[in-house]
Short mmCIF file of C-alpha atoms in Angstrom, two decimals:
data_model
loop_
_atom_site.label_atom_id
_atom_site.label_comp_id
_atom_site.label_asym_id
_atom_site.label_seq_id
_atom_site.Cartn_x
_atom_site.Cartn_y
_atom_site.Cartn_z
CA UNK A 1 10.84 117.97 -84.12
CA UNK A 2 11.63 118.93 -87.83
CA UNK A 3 8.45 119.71 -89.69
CA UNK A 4 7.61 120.75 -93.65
CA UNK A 5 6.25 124.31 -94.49
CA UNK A 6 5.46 125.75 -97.85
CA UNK A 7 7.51 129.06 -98.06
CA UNK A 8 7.67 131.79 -100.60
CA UNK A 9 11.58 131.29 -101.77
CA UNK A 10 13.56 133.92 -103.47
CA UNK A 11 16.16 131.86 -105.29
CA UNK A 12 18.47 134.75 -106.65
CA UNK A 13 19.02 138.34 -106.43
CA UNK A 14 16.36 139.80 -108.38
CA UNK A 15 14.15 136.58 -108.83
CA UNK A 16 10.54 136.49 -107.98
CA UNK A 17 9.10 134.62 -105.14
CA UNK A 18 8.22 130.91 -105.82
CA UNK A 19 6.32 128.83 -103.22
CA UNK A 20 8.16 125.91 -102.67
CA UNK A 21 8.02 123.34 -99.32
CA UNK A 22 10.74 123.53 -96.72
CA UNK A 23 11.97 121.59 -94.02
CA UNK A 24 12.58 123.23 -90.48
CA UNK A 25 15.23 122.41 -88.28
CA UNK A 26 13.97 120.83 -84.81
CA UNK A 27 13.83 124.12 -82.53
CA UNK A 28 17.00 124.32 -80.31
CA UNK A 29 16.34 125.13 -76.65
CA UNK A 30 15.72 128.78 -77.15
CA UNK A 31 13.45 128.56 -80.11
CA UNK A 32 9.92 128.60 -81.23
CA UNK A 33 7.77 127.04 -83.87
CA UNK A 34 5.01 129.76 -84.83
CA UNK A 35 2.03 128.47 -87.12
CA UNK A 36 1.70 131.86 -89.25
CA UNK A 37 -1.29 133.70 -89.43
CA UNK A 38 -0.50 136.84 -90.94
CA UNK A 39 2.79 138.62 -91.84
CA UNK A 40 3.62 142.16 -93.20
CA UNK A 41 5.12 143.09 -96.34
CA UNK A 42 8.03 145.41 -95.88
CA UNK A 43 10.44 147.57 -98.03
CA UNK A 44 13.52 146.08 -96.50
CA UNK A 45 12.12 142.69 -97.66
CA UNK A 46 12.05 144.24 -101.57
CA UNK A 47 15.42 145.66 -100.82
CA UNK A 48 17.11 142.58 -100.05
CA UNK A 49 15.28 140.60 -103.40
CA UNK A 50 16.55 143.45 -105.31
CA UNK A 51 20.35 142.43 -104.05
CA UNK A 52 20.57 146.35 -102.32
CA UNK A 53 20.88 145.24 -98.91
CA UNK A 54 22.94 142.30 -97.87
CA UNK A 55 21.75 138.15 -97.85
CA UNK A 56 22.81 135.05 -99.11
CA UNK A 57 20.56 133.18 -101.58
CA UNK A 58 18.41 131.30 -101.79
CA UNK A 59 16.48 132.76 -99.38
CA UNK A 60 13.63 132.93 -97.03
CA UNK A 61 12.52 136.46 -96.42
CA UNK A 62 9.71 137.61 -94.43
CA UNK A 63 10.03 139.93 -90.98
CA UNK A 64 6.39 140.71 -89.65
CA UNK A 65 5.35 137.17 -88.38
CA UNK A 66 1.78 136.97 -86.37
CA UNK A 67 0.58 133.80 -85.35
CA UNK A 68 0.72 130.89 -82.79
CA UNK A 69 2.84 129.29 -80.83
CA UNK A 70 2.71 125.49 -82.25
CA UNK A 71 6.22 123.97 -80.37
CA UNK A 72 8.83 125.44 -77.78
CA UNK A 73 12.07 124.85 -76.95
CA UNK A 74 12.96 123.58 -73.26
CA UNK A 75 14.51 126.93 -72.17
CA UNK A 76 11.48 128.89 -73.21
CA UNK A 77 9.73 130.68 -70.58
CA UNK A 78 8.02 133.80 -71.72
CA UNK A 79 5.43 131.54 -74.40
CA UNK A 80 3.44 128.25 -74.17
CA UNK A 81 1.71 126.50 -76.91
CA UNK A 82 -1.39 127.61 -78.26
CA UNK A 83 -0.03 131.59 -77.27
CA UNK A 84 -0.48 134.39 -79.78
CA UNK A 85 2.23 136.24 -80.95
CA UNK A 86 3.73 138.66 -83.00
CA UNK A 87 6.87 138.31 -84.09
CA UNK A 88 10.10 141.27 -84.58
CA UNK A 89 13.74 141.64 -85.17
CA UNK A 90 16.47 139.46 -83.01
CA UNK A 91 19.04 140.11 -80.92
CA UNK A 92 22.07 138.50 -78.76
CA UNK A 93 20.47 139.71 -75.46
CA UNK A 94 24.06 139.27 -73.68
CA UNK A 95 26.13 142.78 -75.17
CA UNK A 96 25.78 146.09 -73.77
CA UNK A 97 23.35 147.72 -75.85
CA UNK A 98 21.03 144.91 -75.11
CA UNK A 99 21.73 144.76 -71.41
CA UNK A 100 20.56 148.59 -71.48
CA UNK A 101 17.40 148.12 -73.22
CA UNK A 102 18.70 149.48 -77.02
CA UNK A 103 18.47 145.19 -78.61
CA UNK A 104 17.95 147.38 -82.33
CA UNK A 105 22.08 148.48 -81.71
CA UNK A 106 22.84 144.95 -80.76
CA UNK A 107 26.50 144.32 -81.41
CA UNK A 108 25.70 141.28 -83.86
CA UNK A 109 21.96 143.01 -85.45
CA UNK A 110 23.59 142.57 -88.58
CA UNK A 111 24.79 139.28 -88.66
CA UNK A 112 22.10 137.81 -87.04
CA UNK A 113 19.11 138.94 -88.67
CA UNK A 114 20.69 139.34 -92.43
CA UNK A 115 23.19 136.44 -92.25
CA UNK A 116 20.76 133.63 -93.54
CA UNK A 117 21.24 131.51 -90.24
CA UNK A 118 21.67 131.21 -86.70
CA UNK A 119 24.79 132.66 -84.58
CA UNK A 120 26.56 129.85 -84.82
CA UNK A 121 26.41 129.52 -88.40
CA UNK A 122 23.95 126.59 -89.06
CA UNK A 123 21.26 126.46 -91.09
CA UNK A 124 17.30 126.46 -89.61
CA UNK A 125 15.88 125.95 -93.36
CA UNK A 126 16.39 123.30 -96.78
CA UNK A 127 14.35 122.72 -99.75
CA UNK A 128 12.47 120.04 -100.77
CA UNK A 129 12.80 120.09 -104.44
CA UNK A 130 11.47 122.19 -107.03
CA UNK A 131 12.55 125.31 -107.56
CA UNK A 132 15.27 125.08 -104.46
CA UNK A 133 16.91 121.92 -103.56
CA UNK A 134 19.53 122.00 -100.34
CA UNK A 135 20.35 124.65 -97.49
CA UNK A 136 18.02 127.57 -97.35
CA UNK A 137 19.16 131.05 -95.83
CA UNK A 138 16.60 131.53 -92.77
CA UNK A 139 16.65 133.16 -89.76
CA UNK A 140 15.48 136.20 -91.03
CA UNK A 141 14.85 138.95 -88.57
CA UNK A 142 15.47 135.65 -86.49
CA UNK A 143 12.33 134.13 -88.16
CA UNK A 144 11.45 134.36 -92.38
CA UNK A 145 7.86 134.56 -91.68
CA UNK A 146 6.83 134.23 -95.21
CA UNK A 147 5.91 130.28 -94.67
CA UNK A 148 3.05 128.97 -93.36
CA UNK A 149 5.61 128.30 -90.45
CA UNK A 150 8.52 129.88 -89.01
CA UNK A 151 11.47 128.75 -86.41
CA UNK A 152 12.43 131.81 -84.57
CA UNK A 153 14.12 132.91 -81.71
CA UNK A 154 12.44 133.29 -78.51
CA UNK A 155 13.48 137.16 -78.55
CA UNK A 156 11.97 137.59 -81.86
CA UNK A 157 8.48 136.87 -80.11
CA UNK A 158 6.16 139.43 -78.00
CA UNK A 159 2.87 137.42 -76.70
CA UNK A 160 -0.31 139.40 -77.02
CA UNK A 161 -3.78 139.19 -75.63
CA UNK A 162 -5.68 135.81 -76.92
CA UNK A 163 -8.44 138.33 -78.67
CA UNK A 164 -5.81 140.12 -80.80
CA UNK A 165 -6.15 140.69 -84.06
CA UNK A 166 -3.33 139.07 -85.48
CA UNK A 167 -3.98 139.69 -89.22
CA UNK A 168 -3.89 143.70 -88.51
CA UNK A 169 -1.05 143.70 -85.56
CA UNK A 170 1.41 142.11 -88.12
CA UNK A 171 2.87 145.05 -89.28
CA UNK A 172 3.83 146.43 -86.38
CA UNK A 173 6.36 143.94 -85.67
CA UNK A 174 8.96 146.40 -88.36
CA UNK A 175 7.11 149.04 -90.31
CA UNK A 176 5.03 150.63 -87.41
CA UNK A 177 7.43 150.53 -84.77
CA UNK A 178 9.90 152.15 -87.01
CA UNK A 179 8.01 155.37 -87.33
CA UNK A 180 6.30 155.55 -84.29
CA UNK A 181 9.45 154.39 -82.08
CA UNK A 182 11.38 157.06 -84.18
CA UNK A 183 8.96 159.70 -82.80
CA UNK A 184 8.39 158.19 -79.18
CA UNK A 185 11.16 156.95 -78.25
CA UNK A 186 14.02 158.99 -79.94
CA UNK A 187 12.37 162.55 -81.20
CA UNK A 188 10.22 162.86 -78.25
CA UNK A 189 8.92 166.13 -80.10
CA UNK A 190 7.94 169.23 -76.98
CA UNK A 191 4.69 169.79 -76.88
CA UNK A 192 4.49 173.16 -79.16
CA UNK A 193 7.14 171.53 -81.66
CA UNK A 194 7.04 171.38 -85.24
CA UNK A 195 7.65 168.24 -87.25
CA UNK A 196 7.98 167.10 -90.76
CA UNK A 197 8.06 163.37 -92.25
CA UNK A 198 9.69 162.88 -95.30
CA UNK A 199 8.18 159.85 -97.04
CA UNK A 200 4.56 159.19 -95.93
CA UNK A 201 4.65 155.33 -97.23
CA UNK A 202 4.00 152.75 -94.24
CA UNK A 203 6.88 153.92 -91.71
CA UNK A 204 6.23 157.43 -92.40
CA UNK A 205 2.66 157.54 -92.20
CA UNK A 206 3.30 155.35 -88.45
CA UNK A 207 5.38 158.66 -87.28
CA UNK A 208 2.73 160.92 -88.42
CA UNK A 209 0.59 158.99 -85.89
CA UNK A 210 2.58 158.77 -83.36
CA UNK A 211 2.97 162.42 -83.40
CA UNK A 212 -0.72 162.95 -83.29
CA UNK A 213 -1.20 161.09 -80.21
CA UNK A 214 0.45 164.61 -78.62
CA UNK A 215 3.25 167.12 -78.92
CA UNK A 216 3.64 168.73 -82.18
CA UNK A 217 1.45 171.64 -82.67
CA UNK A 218 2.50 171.32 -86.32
CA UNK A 219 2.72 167.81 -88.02
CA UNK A 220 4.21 167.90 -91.96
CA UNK A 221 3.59 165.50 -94.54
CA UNK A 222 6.08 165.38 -97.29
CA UNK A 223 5.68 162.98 -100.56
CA UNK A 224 5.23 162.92 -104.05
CA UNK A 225 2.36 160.84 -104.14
CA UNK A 226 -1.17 163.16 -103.98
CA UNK A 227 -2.87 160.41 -102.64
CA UNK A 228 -0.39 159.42 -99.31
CA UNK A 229 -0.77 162.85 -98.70
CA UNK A 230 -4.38 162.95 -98.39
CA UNK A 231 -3.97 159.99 -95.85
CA UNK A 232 -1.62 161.65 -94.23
CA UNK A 233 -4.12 164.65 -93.30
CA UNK A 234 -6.65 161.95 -92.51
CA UNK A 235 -4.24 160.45 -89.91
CA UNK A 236 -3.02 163.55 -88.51
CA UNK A 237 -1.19 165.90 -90.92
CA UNK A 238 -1.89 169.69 -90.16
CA UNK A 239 -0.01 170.59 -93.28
CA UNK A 240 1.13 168.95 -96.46
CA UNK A 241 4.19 169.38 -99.11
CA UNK A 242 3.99 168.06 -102.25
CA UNK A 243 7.39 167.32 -102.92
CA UNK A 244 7.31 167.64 -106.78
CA UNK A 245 7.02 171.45 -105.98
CA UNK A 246 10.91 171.56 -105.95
CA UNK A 247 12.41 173.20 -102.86
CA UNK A 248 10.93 171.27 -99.87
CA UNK A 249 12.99 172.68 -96.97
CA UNK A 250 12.42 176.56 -98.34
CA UNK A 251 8.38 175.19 -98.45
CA UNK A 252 8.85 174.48 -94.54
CA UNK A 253 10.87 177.17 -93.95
CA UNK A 254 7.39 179.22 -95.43
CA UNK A 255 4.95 177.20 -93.46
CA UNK A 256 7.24 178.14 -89.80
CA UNK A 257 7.48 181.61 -90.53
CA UNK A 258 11.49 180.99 -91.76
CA UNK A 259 12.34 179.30 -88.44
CA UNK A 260 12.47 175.51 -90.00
CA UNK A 261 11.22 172.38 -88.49
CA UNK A 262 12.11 171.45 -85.27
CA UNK A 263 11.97 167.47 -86.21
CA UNK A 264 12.34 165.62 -89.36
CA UNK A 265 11.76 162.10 -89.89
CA UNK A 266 13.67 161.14 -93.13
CA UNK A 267 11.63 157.45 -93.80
CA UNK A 268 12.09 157.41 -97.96
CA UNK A 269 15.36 156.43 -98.13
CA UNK A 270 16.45 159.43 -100.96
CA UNK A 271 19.17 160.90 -100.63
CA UNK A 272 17.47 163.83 -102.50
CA UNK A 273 15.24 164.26 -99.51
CA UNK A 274 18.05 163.46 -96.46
CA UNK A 275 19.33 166.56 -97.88
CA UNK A 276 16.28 169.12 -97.38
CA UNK A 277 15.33 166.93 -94.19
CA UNK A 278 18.63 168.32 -92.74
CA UNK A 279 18.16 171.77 -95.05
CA UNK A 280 14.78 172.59 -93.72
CA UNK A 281 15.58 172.42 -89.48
CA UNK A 282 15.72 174.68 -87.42
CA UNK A 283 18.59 176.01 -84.93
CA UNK A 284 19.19 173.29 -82.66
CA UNK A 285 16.92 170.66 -84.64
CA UNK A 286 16.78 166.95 -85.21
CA UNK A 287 16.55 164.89 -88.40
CA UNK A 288 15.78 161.63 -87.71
CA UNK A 289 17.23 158.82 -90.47
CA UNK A 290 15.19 155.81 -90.67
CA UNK A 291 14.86 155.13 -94.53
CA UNK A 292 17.38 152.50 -95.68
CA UNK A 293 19.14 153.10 -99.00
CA UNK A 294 21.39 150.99 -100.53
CA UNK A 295 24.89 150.08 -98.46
CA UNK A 296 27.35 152.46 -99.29
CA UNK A 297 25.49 155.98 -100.22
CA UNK A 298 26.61 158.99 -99.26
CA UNK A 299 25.09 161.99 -98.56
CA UNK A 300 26.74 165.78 -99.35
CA UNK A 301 26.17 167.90 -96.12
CA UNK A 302 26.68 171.66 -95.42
CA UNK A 303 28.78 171.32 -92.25
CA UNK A 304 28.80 175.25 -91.26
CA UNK A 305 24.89 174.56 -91.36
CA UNK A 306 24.97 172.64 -89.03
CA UNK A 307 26.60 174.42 -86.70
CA UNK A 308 23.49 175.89 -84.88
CA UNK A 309 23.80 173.28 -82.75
CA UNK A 310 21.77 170.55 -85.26
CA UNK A 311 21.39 166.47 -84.99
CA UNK A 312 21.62 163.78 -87.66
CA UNK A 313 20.76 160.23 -85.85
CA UNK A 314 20.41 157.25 -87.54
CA UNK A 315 17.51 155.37 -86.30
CA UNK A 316 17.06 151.27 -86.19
CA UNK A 317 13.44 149.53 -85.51
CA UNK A 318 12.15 153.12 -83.71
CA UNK A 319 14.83 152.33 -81.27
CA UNK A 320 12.54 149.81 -79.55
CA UNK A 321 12.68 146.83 -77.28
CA UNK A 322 9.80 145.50 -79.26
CA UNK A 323 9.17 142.91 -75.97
CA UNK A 324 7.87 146.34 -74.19
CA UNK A 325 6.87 148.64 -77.04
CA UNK A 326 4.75 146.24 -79.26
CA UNK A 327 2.19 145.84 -76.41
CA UNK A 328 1.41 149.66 -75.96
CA UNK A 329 1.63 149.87 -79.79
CA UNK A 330 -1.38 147.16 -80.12
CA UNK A 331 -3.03 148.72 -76.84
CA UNK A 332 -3.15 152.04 -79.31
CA UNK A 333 -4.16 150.28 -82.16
CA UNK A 334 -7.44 148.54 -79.94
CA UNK A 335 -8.47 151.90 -78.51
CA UNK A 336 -8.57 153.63 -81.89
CA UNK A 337 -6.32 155.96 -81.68
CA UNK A 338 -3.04 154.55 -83.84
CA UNK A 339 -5.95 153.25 -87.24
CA UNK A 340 -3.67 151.28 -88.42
CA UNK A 341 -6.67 149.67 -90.23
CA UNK A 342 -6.60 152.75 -92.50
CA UNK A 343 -2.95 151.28 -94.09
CA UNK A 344 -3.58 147.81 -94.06
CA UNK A 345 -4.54 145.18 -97.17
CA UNK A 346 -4.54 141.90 -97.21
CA UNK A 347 -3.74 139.45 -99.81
CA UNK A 348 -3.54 135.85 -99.58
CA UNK A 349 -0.41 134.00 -99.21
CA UNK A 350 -0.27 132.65 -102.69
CA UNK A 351 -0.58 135.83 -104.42
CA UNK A 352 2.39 137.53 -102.77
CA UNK A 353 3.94 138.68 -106.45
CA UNK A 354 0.66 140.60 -106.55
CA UNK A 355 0.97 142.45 -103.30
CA UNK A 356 4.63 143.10 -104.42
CA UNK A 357 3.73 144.61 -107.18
CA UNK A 358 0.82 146.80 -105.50
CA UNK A 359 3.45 147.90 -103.07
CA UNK A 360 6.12 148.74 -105.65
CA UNK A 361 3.26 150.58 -107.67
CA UNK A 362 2.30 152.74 -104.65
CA UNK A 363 -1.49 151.26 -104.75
CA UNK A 364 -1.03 150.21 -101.27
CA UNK A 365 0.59 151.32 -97.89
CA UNK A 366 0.91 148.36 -96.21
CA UNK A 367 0.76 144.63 -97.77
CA UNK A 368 -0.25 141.91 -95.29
CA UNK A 369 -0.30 138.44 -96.83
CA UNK A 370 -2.81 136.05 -94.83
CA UNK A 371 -2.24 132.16 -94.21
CA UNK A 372 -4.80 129.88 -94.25
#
C-alpha cells in the first residue's frame, strides 16, 4: 500500500534540505518498505546537492538506510517483516558483472541509483505540499533513506542479526565499505607491504582499518587536517603526512627508504593528491581511486612513470557485493576490531542542516542522523 513519510527534500541544486511529507508508491513485487532507524551522511550525498554529480530535482537523497522491514513485496524472499536491515547501493542483478559477483560495475549503476526513479522510469516518490508539490526523484541508491521511510529494492537490503546496532552499522552501507572493500577486496596489500591513504575523512579512515586488521607492515595517513591524522594513528596509522608540508609523494618516498608505496588509496577526491598518489608508488605499485570529483576532471599523468609496470584502478563501493561483505563488515565492527564507534555522531533527523554543516566544516567524520 502507498503510505506518507516526512523526508528531508532538496528542491534545487544548491538548496538546503527542507522536511517536507511524501507519499510512497505501493512496493512493486520486488520491493521493500523499511521504517528508518538510522542513516549515514555521505559526501556523495553533498556532491549531488551541490549539482557536481548528476540528479534530477527535486530530490530525495539519502544512501545509508538502517532500519526495519515494515512491508514486502510478493517476490521477496531474502526479508520478512519485522527483519533488521541495512540498506546499500542497487543493481540490475541480470548483466554480467552482476552474474560474477562485481553488482558496483553493474551495466545500469548509473542510471539506476542516480536517475531519480526506478528502471523503468516511474516515479516511487511525490510531495504533499509545502515546499515540493508533484513527482519526487527517489530511488536513490535504490532507496533515499533520508525519510522516516524508504521504498527500496530488495537488492539494496542485507538482513542483519536482530541485536544489531542499527544506529552505528548505518554507515557501512557506502562510506565503510568503500575504504575497507578498496583494501580487501581490490588492494589485497602482501603481508610486508606498504600503504598510504590519501584523505583520512570517513572512507579513508575505513581503509586505514581495514589495513590494520593485517598485511601492511607500514600503514600512511595523508591529510591536511592535524586532527584526522591523530585518529588515524589511533585507528592504525604507523606513520603520518601532513599534507600542507608540500611534496607528499617525495615525504613517502623518505619514510620507504626512496622505494615509494606499494598501495595508495586516493579517497579525497583532489586531483592535487591523485597526482602524488600515483607520484609516490613504487615499481610495480597500485593507486587505488575511490574519491569522486566532479564529472568531467582530468588528471595530468607522467606516462613514462608509469612504465615500471604501475596500476591506476578506479574503485566503486570497495568493489563489494554488499549482500556478502556487509555481514563480515558488522561481524568486525561487534568484535572490536573495525571501532567504527570512534567516527560516528549522531544527530537527530530534524537537524540534518546541522550535521551538514559539521561535516562540511571537518568537525565530524561520520554524520549519522537518527529517526525517532
Amino acid at each position: 500500500m502507498a503510505r506518507t513519510a516526512t523526508a528531508a527534500v532538496v528542491p534545487e541544486i544548491g538548496a538546503p534540505f527542507a522536511l517536507t511529507g511524501v507519499t510512497l508508491d505501493a512496493p512493486r513485487p520486488d520491493e521493500v518498505v523499511v521504517r528508518l532507524v538510522a542513516a549515514g551522511l555521505c559526501h556523495t550525498d553533498l556532491s549531488v546537492r551541490a549539482g557536481k554529480l548528476p540528479s534530477p530535482f527535486p530530490v530525495v537523497l539519502g544512501h545509508e538506510g538502517a532500519g526495519f522491514v515494515e512491508e514486502v513485496g510478493y517476490r521477496v524472499t531474502s526479508v520478512t517483516p519485522g527483519d533488521k536491515v541495512l540498506l546499500s547501493f542497487t543493481s540490475c542483478g541480470t548483466c554480467g558483472n552482476c552474474l560474477a559477483g562485481h553488482p558496483a560495475y553493474c551495466a545500469g549503476f548509473l542510471p539506476l541509483n542516480f536517475g531519480g526513479a526506478r528502471a523503468d522510469g516511474s516515479g516511487t516518490l511525490s510531495g504533499d505540499g509545502g515546499p515540493v508539490t508533484g513527482p519526487v526523484a527517489g530511488h536513490f541508491f535504490g532507496q533515499s533513506s533520508f525519510a522516516t521511510y524508504a521504498l527500496a529494492d530488495e537488492r539494496c537490503l542485507v538482513k542483519v542479526a536482530p541485536d544489531a546496532p542499527l544506529d552505528l552499522l548505518a554507515p557501512l552501507g557506502c562510506g565503510m565499505q568503500t575504504g575497507a572493500g578498496t583494501v580487501l577486496n581490490v588492494l589485497r596489500p602482501e603481508i610486508g607491504s606498504t600503504l598510504a591513504v590519501f584523505g583520512v575523512g570517513a572512507v579513508g579512515l575505513a581503509a586505514v582499518m581495514a589495513a590494520a586488521l593485517g598485511g601492511p607492515s607500514r600503514i600512511v595517513a595523508v591529510d591536511v587536517v592535524p586532527e584526522r591524522l591523530e585518529l588515524a594513528r589511533e585507528l592504525g596509522a604507523t606513520d603520518v603526512v601532513d599534507a600542507r608540508g608540500g611534496e607528499v609523494a617525495a615525504a613517502l618516498r623518505d619514510l620507504t627508504g626512496g622505494a615509494g608505496v606499494d598501495y595508495t588509496v586516493e579517497a579525497s577526491g583532489n586531483v592535487g593528491a591523485l597526482s602524488a598518489a600515483i607520484d609516490a608508488l613504487a615499481l610495480r605499485g597500485t593507486c587505488a581511486i575511490v574519491g569522486a570529483p566532479a564529472f568531467g576532471t582530468t588528471v595530468p599523468v607522467d606516462v613514462n612513470g608509469l612504465l615500471g609496470g604501475k596500476r591506476v584502478v578506479g574503485v566503486t563501493e570497495g568493489d563489494a557485493d554488499p549482500r556478502r561483505f556487509l555481514p563480515l563488515l558488522a561481524d568486525l565492527v561487534a568484535r572490536g576490531v573495525f571501532p567504527l564507534d570512534k567516527l560516528v555522531r549522531h544527530y537527530p533527523f530534524v537537524d540534518i542542516e546541522k550535521a551538514v554543516l559539521a561535516t562540511e566544516r571537518g568537525e565530524v567524520v561520520k554524520a549519522v542522523l537518527t529517526f525517532d
